[in-house]
Short mmCIF file of C-alpha atoms and ligand atoms in Angstrom, two decimals:
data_model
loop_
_atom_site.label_atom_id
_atom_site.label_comp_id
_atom_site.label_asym_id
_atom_site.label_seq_id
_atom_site.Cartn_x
_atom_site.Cartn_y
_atom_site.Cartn_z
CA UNK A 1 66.02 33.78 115.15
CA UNK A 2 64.85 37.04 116.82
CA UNK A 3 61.42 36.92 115.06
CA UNK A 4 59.28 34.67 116.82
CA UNK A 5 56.26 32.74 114.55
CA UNK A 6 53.73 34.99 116.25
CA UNK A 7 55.65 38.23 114.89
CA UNK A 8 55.50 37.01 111.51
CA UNK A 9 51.87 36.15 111.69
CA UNK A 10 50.90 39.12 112.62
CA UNK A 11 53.00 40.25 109.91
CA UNK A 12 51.18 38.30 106.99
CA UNK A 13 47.63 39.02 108.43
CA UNK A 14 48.62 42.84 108.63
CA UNK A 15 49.23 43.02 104.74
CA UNK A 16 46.56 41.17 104.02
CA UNK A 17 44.22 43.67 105.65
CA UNK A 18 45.86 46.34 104.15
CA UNK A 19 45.68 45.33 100.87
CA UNK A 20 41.84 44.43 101.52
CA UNK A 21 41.07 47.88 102.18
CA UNK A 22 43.59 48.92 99.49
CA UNK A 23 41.42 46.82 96.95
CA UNK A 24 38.12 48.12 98.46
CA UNK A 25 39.02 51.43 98.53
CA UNK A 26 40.01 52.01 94.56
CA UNK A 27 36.94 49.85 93.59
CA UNK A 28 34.61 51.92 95.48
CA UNK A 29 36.38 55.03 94.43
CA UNK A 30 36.23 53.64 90.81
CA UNK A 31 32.84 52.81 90.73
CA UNK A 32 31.75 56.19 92.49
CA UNK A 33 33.15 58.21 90.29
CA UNK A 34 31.77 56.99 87.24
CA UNK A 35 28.31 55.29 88.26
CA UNK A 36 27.67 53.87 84.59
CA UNK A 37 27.89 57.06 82.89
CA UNK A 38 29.82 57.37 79.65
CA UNK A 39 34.05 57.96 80.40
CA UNK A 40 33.31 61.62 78.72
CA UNK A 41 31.28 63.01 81.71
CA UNK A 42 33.83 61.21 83.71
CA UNK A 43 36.79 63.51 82.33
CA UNK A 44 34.71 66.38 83.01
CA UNK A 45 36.73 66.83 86.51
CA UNK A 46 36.01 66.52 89.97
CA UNK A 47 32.95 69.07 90.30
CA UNK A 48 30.75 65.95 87.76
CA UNK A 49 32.36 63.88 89.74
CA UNK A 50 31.47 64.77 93.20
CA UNK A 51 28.12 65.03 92.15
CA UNK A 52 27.47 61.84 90.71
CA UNK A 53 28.82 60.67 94.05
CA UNK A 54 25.59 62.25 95.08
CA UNK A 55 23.52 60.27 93.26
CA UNK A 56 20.94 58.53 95.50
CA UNK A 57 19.49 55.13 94.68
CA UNK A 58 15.96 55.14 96.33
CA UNK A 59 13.73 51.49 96.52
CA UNK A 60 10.53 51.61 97.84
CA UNK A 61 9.74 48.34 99.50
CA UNK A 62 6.22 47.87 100.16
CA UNK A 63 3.60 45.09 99.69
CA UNK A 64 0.33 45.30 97.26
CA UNK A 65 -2.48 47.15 99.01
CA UNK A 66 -0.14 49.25 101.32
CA UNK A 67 -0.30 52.68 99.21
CA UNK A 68 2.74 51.66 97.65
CA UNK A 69 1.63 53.82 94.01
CA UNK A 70 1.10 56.50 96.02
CA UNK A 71 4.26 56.68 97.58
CA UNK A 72 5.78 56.11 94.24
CA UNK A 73 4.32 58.80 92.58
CA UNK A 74 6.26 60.93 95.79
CA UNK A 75 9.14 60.11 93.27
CA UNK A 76 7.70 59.94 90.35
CA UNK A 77 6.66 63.52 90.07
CA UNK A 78 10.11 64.87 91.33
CA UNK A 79 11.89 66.04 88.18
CA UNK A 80 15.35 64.95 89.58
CA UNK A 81 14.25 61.51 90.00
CA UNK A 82 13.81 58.65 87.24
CA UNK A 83 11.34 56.31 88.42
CA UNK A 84 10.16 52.61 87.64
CA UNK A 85 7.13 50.92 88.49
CA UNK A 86 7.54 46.94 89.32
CA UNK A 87 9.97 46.39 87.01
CA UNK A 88 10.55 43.00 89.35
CA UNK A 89 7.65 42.00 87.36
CA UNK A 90 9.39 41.06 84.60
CA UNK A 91 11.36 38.93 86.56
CA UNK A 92 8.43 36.54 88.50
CA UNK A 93 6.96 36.61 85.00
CA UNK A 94 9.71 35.00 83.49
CA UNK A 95 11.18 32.82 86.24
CA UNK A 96 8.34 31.87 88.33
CA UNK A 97 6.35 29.81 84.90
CA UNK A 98 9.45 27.75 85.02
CA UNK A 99 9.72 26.37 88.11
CA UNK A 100 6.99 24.22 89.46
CA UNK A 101 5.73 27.12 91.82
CA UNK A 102 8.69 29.60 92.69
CA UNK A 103 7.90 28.68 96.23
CA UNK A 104 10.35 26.44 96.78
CA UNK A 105 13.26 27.56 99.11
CA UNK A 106 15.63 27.55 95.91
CA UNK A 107 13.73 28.54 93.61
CA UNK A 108 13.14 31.77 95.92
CA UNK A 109 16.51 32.23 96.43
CA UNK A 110 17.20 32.13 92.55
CA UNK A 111 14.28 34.49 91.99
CA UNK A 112 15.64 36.74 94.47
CA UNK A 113 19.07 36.53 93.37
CA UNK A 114 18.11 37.79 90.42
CA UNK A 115 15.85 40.44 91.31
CA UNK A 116 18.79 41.72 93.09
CA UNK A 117 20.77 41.45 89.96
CA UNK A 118 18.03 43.25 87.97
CA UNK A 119 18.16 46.24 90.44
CA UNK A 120 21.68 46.71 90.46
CA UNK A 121 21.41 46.97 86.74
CA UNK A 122 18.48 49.46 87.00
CA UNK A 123 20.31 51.67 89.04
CA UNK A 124 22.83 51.75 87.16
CA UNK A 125 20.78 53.17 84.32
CA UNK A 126 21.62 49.87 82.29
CA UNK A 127 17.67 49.14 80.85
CA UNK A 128 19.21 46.72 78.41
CA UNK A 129 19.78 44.27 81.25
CA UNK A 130 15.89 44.47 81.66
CA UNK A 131 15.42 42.96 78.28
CA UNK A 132 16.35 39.44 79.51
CA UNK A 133 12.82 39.62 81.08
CA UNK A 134 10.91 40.42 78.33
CA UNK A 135 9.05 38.10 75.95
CA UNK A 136 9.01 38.47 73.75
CA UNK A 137 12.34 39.53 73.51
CA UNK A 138 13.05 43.35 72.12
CA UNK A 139 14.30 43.62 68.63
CA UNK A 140 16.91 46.74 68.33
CA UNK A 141 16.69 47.63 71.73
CA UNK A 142 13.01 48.61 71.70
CA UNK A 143 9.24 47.29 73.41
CA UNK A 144 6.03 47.78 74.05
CA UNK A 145 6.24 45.20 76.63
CA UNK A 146 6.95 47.45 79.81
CA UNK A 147 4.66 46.59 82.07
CA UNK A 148 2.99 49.80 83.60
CA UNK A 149 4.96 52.04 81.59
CA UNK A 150 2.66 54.35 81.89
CA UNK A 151 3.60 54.94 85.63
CA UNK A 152 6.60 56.16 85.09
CA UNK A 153 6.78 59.87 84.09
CA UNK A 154 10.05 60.08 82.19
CA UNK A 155 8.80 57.19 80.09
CA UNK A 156 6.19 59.19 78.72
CA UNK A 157 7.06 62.36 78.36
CA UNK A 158 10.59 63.60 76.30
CA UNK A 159 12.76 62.91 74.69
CA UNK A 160 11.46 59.12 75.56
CA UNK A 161 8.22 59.61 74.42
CA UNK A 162 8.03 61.81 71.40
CA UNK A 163 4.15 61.64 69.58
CA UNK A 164 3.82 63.23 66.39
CA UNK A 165 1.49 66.15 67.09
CA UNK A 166 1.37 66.19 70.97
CA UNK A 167 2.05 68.84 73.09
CA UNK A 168 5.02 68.99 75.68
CA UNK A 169 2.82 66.93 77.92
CA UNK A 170 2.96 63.84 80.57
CA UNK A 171 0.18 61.86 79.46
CA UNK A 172 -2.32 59.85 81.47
CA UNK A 173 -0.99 56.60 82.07
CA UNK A 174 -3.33 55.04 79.19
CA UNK A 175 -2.48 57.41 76.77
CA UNK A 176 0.96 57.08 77.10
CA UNK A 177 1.47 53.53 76.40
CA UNK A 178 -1.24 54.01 73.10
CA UNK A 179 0.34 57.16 72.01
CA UNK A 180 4.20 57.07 72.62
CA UNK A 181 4.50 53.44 70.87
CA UNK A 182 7.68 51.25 71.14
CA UNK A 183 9.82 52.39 73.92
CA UNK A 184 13.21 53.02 72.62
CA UNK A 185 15.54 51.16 75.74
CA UNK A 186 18.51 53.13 74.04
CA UNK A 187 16.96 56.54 74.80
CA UNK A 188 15.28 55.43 77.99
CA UNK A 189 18.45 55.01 79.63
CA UNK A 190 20.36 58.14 78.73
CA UNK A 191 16.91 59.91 80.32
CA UNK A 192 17.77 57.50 83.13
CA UNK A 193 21.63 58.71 83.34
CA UNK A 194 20.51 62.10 82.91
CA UNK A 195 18.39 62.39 85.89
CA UNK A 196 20.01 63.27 89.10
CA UNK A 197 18.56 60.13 91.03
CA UNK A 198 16.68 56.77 90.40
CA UNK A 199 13.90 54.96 92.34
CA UNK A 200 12.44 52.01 92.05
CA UNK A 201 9.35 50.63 93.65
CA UNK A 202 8.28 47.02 94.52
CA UNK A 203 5.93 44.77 95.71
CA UNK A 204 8.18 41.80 95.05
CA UNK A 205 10.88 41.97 97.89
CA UNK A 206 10.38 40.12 100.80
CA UNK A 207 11.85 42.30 103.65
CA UNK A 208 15.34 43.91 103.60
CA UNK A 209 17.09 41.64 104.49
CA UNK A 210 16.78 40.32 101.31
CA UNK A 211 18.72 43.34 99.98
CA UNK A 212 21.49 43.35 102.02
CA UNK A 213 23.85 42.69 99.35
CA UNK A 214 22.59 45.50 97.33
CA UNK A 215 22.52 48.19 100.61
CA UNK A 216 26.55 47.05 101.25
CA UNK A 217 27.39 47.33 97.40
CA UNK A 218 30.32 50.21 97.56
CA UNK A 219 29.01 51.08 93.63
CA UNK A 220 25.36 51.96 95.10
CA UNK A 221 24.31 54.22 97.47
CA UNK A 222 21.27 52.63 97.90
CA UNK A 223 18.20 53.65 100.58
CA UNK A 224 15.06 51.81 101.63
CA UNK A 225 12.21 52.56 102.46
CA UNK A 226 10.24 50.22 103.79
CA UNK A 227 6.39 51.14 103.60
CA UNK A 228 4.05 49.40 106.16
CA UNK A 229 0.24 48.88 107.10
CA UNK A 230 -1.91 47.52 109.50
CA UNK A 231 -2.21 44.23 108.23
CA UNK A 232 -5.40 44.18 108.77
CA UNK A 233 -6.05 46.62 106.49
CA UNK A 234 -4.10 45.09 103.88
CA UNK A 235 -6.76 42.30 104.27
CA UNK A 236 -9.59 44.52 104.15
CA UNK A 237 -8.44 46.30 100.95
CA UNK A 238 -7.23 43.35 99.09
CA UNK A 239 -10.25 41.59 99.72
CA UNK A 240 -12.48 44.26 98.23
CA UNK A 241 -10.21 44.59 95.07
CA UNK A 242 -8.90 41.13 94.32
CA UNK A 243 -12.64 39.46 94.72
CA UNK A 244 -11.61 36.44 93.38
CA UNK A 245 -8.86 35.34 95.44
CA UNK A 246 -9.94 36.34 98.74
CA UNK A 247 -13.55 35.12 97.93
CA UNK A 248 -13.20 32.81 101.19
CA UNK A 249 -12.71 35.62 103.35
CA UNK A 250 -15.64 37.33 102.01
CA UNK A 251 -17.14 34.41 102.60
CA UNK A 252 -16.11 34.35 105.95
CA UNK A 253 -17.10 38.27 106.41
CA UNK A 254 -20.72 37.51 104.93
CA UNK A 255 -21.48 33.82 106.50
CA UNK A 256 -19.88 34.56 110.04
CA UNK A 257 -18.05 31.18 109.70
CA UNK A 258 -14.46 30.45 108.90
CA UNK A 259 -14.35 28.41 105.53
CA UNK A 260 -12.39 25.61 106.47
CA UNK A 261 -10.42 25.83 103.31
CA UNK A 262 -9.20 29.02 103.91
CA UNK A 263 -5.86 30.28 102.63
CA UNK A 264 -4.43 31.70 105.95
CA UNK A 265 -1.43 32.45 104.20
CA UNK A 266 -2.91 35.55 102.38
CA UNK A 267 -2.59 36.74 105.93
CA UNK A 268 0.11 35.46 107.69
CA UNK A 269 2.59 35.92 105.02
CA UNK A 270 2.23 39.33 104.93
CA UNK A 271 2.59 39.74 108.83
CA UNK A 272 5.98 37.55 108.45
CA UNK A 273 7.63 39.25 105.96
CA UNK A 274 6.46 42.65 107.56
CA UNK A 275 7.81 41.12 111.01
CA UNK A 276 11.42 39.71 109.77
CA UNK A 277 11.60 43.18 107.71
CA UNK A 278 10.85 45.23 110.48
CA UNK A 279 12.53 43.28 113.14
CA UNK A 280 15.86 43.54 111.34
CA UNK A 281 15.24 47.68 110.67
CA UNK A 282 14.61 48.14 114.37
CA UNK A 283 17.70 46.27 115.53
CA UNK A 284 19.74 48.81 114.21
CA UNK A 285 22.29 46.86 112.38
CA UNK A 286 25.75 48.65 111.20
CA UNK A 287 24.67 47.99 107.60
CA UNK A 288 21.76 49.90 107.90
CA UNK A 289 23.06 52.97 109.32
CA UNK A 290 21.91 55.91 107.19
CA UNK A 291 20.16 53.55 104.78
CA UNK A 292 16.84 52.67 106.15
CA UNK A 293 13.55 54.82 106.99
CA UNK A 294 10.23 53.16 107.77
CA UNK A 295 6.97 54.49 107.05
CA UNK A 296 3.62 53.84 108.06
CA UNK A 297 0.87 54.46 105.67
CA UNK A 298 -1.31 55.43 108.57
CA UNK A 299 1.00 58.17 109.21
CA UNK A 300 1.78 58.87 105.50
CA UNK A 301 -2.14 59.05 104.95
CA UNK A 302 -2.96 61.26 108.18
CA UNK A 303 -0.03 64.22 107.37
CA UNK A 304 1.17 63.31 104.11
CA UNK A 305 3.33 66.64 103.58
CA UNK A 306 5.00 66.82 106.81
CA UNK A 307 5.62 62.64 106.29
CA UNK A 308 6.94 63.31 102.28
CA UNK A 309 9.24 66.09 103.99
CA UNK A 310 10.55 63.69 106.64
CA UNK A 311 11.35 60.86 103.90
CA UNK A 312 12.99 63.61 101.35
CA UNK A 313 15.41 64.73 104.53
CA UNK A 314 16.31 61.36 104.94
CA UNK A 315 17.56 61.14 101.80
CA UNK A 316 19.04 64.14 101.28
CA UNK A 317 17.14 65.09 98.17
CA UNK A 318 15.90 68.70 98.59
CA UNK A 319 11.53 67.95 97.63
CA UNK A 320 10.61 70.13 94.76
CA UNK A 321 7.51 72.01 93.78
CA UNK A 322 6.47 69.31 91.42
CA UNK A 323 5.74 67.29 94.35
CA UNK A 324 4.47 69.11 97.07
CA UNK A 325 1.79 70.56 94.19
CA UNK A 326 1.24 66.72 93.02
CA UNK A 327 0.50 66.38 97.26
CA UNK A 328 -1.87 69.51 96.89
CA UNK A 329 -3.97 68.40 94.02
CA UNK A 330 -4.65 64.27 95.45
CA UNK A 331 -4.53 64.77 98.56
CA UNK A 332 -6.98 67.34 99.55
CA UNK A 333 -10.03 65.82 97.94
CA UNK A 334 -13.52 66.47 99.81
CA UNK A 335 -14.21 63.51 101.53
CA UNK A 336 -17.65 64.37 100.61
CA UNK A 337 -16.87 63.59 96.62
CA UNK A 338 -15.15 60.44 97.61
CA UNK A 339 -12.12 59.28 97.18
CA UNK A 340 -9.74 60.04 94.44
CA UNK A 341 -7.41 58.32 91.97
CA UNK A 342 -4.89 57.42 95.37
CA UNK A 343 -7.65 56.32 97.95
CA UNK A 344 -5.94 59.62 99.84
CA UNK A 345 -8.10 62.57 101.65
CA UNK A 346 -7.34 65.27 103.53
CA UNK A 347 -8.16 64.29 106.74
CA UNK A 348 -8.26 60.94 106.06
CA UNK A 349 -7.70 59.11 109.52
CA UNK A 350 -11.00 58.02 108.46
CA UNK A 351 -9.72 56.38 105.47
CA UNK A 352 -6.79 54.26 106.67
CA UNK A 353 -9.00 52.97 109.58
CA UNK A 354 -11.83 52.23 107.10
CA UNK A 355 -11.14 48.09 107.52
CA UNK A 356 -12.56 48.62 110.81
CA UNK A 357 -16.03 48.71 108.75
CA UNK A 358 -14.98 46.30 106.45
CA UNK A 359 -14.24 43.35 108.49
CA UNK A 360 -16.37 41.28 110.78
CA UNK A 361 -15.11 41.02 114.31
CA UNK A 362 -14.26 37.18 114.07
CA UNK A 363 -12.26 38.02 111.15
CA UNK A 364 -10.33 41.04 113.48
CA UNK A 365 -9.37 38.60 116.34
CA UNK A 366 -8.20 35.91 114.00
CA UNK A 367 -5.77 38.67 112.35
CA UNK A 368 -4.79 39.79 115.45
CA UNK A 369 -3.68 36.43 116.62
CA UNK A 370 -1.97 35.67 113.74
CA UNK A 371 -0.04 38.83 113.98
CA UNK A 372 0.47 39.67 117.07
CA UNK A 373 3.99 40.27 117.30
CA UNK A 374 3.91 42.50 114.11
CA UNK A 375 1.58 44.38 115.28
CA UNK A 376 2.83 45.44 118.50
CA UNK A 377 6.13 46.51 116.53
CA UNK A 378 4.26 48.58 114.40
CA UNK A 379 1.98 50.01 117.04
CA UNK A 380 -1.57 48.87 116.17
CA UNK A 381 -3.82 48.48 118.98
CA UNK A 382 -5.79 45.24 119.11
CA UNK A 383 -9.75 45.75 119.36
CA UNK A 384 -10.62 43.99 122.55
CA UNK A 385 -14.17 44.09 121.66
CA UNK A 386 -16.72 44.63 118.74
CA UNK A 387 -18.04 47.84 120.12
CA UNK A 388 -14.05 49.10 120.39
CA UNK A 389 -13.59 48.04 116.54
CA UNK A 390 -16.87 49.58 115.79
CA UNK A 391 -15.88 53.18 117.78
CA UNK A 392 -14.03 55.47 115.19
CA UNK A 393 -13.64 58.25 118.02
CA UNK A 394 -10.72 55.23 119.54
CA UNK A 395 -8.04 55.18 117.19
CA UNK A 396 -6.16 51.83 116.77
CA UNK A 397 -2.61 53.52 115.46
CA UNK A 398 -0.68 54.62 117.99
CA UNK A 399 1.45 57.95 118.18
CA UNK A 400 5.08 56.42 117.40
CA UNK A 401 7.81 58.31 115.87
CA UNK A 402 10.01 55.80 113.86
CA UNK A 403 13.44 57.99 113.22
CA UNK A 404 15.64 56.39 110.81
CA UNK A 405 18.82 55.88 112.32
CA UNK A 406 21.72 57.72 111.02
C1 LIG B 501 27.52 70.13 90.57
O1 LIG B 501 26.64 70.60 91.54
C2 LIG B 501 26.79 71.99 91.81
C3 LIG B 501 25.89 72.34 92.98
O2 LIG B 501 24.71 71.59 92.98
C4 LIG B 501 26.42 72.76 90.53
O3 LIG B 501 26.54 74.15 90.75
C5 LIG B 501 27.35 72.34 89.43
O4 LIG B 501 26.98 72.97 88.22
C6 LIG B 501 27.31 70.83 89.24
N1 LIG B 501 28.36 70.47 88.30
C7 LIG B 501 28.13 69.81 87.19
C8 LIG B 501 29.27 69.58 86.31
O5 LIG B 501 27.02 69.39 86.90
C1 LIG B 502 17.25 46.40 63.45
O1 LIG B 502 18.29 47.32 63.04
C2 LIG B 502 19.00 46.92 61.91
C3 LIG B 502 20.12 47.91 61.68
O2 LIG B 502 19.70 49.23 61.85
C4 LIG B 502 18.05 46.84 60.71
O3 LIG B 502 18.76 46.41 59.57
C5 LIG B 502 16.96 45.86 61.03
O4 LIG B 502 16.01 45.85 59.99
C6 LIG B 502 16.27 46.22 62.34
N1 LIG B 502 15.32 45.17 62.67
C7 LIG B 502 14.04 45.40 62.79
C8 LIG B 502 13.18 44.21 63.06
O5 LIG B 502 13.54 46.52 62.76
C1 LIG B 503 16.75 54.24 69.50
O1 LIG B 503 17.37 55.48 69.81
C2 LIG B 503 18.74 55.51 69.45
C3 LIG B 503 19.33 56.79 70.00
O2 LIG B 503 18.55 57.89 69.64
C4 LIG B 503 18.83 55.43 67.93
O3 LIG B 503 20.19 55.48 67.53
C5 LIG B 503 18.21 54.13 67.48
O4 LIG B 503 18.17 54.06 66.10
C6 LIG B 503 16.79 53.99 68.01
N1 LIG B 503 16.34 52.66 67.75
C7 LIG B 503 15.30 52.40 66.96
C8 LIG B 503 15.02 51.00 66.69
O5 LIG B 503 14.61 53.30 66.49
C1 LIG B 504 -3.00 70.02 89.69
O1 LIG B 504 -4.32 70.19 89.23
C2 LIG B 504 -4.48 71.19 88.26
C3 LIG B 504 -5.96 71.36 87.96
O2 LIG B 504 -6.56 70.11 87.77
C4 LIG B 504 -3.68 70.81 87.01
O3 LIG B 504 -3.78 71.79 86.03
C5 LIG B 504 -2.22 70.65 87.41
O4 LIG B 504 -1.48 70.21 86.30
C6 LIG B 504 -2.08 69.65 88.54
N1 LIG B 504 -0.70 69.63 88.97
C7 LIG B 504 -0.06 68.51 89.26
C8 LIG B 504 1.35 68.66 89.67
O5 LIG B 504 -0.58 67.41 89.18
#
């Protein structure tokens, strides 16, 4: 025998990998062809077809209190882009009741699994998938059950919203969900296949990690951007608008002592998840080549057009007028008149360093020790002292330029 057993090993492992990639290659060619959309467009020829290649699938992964509506409406107002609000709420609202707690490592990795499941769907302009998260369940394909349908632009406005009487308008988010009535899921997602690209923001991801699956499926060409705050902030804002939950800390803020029955976790959870997230963005991994652009909302809030430009390069979505005019009219509020609808000013350093004022030094070191590590990658300066918190001339966000890789 001239063929020894290591020849003919190398032969079998050879094919193998060729018909891997041979199997890889038509499904991803399959699927990027034809993203969802009816076989008709498909026929259309190769000019549809290269442009639905195109077709960028944008999540927003941020945490409540980080500016996270505000950078949705970045997308929302783009006339190219279909947009959803939470959507993953219709998941922990139906999943989360059933288990115990949903904090369980299973349970978590159920919930998530599905999420994941849920967004593939999404993206794939496939809203009826949505309606195994909605109770009660829709009859004929339609709802009022959406939750904060009114944040999403092409959900109120037509040829999915269609009042008897009303002008060509996008109405206020209240008006929307009393005047456009049941939301036809049919005609919802041939808006959704009609628009050039879909995004999706949540609060309900953990870190990106968790979407791994979803950045390495061939049928998506999914981006992330992660959205990040001082954590302390987040404490500082949630505090002030969820009362009720974060009474302790208030209680802390007001009394000077630590309530001994505080829930740390309010805190710490947030500077985990922002630490694993991060962590695995700034190592650079293969997988995220291309697909992964952080943002501080420090930075977002301080230069919000230059920082809207940056993310819109990064995805290769030329910004439209819609949006740097929606940047014009709530951004450049006079401080003087106080805030508007986004919490954003012009010159509003002022504003995303406004915790300083909010929280009691004992409070600040306790944060800072609890997140040290995330901190330092996200450059926030500790306060080494009361009067250094207390000093709005000394910034606590450093200058740091975080380039997604590509
Ligand atoms: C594809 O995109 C090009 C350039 O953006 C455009 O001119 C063309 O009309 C598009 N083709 C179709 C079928 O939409
Ligand atoms: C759903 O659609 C079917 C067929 O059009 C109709 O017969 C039925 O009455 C509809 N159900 C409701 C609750 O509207
Ligand atoms: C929803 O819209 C589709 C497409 O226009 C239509 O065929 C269907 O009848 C509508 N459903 C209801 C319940 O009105
Ligand atoms: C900006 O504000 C003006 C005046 O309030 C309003 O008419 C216009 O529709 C707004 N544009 C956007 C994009 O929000």
């Amino acid at each position: 025998m001239q063929c020894s057993w290591k020849a003919v090993l190398l032969l079998v492992l050879a094919s193998i990998a060729i018909q891997y990639t041979a199997i890889r290659t038509f499904t991803a060619k399959s699927f990027h062809t034809c993203p969802g959309l009816a076989e008709r467009l498909c026929k259309e020829g190769p000019t549809l077809a290269y442009n639905l290649s195109r077709k960028t699938h944008v999540l927003i992964l941020a945490t409540t209190r980080s500016g996270s509506s505000f950078m949705g409406q970045l997308f929302n107002q783009h006339l190219d882009v279909f947009y959803l609000f939470e959507p993953l709420y219709h998941v922990q609202n139906t999943m989360v009741p059933r288990f115990t707690q949903g904090r369980s490592p299973t349970d978590r990795r159920v919930i998530l699994g599905t999420s994941r499941d849920l967004l593939r769907s999404l993206y794939d302009c496939d809203l009826y998938f949505l309606e195994n998260y909605i109770k009660p369940p829709p009859i004929n394909h339609t709802t009022n059950r959406i939750f904060r349908r009114g944040a999403s632009r092409v959900l109120c406005s037509r040829p999915v919203c269609d009042p008897p009487g009303s002008p060509d308008l996008v109405l206020e988010e209240r008006d929307c969900v009393r005047k456009c009535g049941l939301l036809n899921l049919t005609v919802a997602a041939e808006a959704c296949r009609e628009h050039s690209h879909v995004a999706i923001k949540t609060v309900r991801m953990p870190g990106v990690n968790d979407l791994r699956a979803l950045v390495e499926d061939p049928r998506l060409n999914l981006k992330v951007i992660q959205l990040v705050r001082d954590p302390r902030g987040i404490l500082a804002s949630r505090s002030e608008t969820f009362r009720d939950k974060y009474r302790l800390w208030r209680l802390w803020h007001s009394t000077g002592r630590k309530p001994y029955n505080l829930d740390e976790t309010q805190l710490t959870t947030v500077c985990e998840d922002f630490s694993n997230s991060v962590s695995a963005g700034l190592q650079r991994p293969m997988w995220l080549k291309g697909k992964y652009m952080l943002v501080r909302y420090e930075d977002l809030a301080r230069n919000p057009v230059k920082k809207t430009e940056e993310i819109y390069s990064f995805l290769g979505i030329p910004m439209d007028s819609h949006v740097a005019r929606w940047l014009q009219n709530n951004t450049q509020g006079d401080p003087a008149r106080g805030r508007n609808k986004y919490g954003m000013v012009r010159n509003s350093a002022a504003t995303a360093e406004k915790w300083r004022f909010r929280l009691s030094y004992g409070i600040v070191v306790f944060a800072q020790n609890a997140c040290q590590q995330v901190l330092e990658q996200l450059g926030y300066k500790m306060a080494t002292s009361e009067e250094e918190l207390k000093n709005p001339s000394v910034s606590l966000v450093e200058e740091r330029d975080f380039r997604p890789f590509s």
